[in-house]
PDB file of C-alpha atoms in Angstrom:
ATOM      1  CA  UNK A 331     -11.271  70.859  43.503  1.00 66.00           C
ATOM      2  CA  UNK A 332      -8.655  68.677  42.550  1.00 74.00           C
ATOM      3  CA  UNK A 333      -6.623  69.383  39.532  1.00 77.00           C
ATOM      4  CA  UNK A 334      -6.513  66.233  37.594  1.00 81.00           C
ATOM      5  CA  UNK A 335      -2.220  66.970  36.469  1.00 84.00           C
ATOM      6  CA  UNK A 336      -1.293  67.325  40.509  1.00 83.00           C
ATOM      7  CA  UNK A 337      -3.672  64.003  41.497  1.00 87.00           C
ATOM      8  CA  UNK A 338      -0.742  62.334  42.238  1.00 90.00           C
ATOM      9  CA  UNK A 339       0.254  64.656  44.972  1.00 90.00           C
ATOM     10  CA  UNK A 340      -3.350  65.009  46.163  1.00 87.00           C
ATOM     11  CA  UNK A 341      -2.864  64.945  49.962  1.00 88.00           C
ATOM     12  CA  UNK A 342      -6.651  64.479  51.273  1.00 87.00           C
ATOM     13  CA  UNK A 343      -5.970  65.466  54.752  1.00 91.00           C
ATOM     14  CA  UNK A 344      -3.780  68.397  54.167  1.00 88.00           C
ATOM     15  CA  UNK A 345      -7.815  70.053  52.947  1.00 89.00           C
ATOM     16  CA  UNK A 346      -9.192  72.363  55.753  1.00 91.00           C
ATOM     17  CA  UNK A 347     -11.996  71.218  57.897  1.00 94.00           C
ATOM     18  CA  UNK A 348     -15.131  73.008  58.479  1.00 94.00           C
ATOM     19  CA  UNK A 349     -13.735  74.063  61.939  1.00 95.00           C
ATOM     20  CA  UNK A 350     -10.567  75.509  60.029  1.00 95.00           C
ATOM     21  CA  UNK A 351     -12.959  77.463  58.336  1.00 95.00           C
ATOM     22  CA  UNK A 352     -15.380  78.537  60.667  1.00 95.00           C
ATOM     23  CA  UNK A 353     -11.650  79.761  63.025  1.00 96.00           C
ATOM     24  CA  UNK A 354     -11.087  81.443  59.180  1.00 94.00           C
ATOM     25  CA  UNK A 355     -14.466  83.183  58.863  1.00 93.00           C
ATOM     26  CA  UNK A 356     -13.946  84.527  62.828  1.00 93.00           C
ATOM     27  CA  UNK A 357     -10.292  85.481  62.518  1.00 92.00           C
ATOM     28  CA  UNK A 358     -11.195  87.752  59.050  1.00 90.00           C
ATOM     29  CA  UNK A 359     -13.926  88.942  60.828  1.00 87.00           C
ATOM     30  CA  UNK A 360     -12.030  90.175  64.176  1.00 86.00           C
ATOM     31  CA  UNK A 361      -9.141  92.047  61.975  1.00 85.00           C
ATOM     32  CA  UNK A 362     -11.902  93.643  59.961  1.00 75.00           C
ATOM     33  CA  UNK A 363     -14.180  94.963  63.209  1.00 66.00           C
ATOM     34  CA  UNK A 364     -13.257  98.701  62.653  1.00 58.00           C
ATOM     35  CA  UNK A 365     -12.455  99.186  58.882  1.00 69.00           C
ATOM     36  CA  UNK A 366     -14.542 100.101  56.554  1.00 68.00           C
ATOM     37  CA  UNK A 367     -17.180  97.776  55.458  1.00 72.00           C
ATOM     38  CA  UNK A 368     -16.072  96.508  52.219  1.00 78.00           C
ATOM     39  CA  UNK A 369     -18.574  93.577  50.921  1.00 81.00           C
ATOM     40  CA  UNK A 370     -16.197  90.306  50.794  1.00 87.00           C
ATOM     41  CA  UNK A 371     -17.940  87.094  50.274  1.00 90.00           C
ATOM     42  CA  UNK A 372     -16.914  84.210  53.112  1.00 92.00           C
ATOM     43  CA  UNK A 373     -14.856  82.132  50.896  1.00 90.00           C
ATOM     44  CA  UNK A 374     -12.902  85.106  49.871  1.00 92.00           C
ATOM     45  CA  UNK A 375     -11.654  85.342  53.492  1.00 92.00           C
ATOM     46  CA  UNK A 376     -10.716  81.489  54.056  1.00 94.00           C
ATOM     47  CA  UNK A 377      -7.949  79.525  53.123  1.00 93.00           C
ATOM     48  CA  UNK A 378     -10.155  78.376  49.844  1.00 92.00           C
ATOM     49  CA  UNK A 379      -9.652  82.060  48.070  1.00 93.00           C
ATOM     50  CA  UNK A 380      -6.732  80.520  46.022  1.00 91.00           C
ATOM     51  CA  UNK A 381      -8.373  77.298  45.100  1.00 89.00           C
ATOM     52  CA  UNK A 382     -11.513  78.774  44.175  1.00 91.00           C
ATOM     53  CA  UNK A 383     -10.024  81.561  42.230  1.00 93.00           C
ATOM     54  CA  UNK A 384      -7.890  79.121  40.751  1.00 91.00           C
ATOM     55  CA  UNK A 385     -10.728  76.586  39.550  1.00 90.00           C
ATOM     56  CA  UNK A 386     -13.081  79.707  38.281  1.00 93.00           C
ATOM     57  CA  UNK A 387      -9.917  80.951  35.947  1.00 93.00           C
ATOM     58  CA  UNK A 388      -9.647  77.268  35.014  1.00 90.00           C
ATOM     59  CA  UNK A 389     -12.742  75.863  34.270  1.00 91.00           C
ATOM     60  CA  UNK A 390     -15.901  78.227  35.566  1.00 94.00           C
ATOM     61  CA  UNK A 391     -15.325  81.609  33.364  1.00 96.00           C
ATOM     62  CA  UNK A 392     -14.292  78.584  30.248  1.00 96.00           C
ATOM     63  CA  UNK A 393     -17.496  76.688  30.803  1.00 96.00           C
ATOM     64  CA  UNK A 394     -19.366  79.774  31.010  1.00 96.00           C
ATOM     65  CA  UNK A 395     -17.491  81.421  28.430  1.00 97.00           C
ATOM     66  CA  UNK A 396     -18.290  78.133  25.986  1.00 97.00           C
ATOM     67  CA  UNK A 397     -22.154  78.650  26.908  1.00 97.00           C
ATOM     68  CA  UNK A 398     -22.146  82.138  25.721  1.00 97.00           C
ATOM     69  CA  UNK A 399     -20.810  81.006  22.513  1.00 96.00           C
ATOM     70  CA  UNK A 400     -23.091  78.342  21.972  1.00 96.00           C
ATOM     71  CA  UNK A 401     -26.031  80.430  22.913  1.00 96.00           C
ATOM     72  CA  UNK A 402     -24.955  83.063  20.574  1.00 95.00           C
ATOM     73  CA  UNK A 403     -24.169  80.734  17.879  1.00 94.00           C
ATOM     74  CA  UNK A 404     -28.126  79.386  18.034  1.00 93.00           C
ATOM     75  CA  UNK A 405     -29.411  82.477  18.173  1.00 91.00           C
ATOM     76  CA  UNK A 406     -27.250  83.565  14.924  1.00 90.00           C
ATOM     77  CA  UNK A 407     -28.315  80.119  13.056  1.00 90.00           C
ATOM     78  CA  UNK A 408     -32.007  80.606  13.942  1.00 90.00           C
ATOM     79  CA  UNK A 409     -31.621  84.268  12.441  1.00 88.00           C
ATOM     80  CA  UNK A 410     -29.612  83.191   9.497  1.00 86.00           C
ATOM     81  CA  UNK A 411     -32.747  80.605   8.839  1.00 87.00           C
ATOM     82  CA  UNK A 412     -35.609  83.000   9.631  1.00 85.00           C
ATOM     83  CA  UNK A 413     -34.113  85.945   7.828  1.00 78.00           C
ATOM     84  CA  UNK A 414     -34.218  87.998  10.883  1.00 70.00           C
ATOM     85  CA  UNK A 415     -30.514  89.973  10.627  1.00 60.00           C
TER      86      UNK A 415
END
């Protein structure tokens, strides 16, 4: 994602490539061939862990977070109308 306050310094070929990812997802997976199996989903292992984190924190859990209050405020109204407390 690409944070609309660094757009400026957007560099669009400094992104990885699918090969840079696939060499990622390899690389994790030779260092982690005898250690215990801990469940780590693929982008968590790539050079997109800090990006994605940092877009979840930003706008994900906020979106979601917004949803849950809407939903919760309907369900609260429709009570408040229908008596049901």
């Amino acid at each position: 994602p690409i944070e609309v306050a660094e757009v400026e310094t957007f560099d669009p070929f400094q992104v990885p490539t699918l090969s840079q990812l696939m060499k990622e997802l390899d690389e994790y997976e030779a260092d982690q061939s005898n250690k215990d199996k801990v469940v780590v989903h693929d982008w968590q292992k790539t050079s997109l862990k800090e990006p994605f984190e940092k877009f979840q924190k930003k706008f994900l859990v906020p979106l979601l977070n917004e949803e849950r209050r809407s939903k919760r405020e309907a369900r609260e109204m429709k009570a408040a109308v229908i008596g049901d407390f």
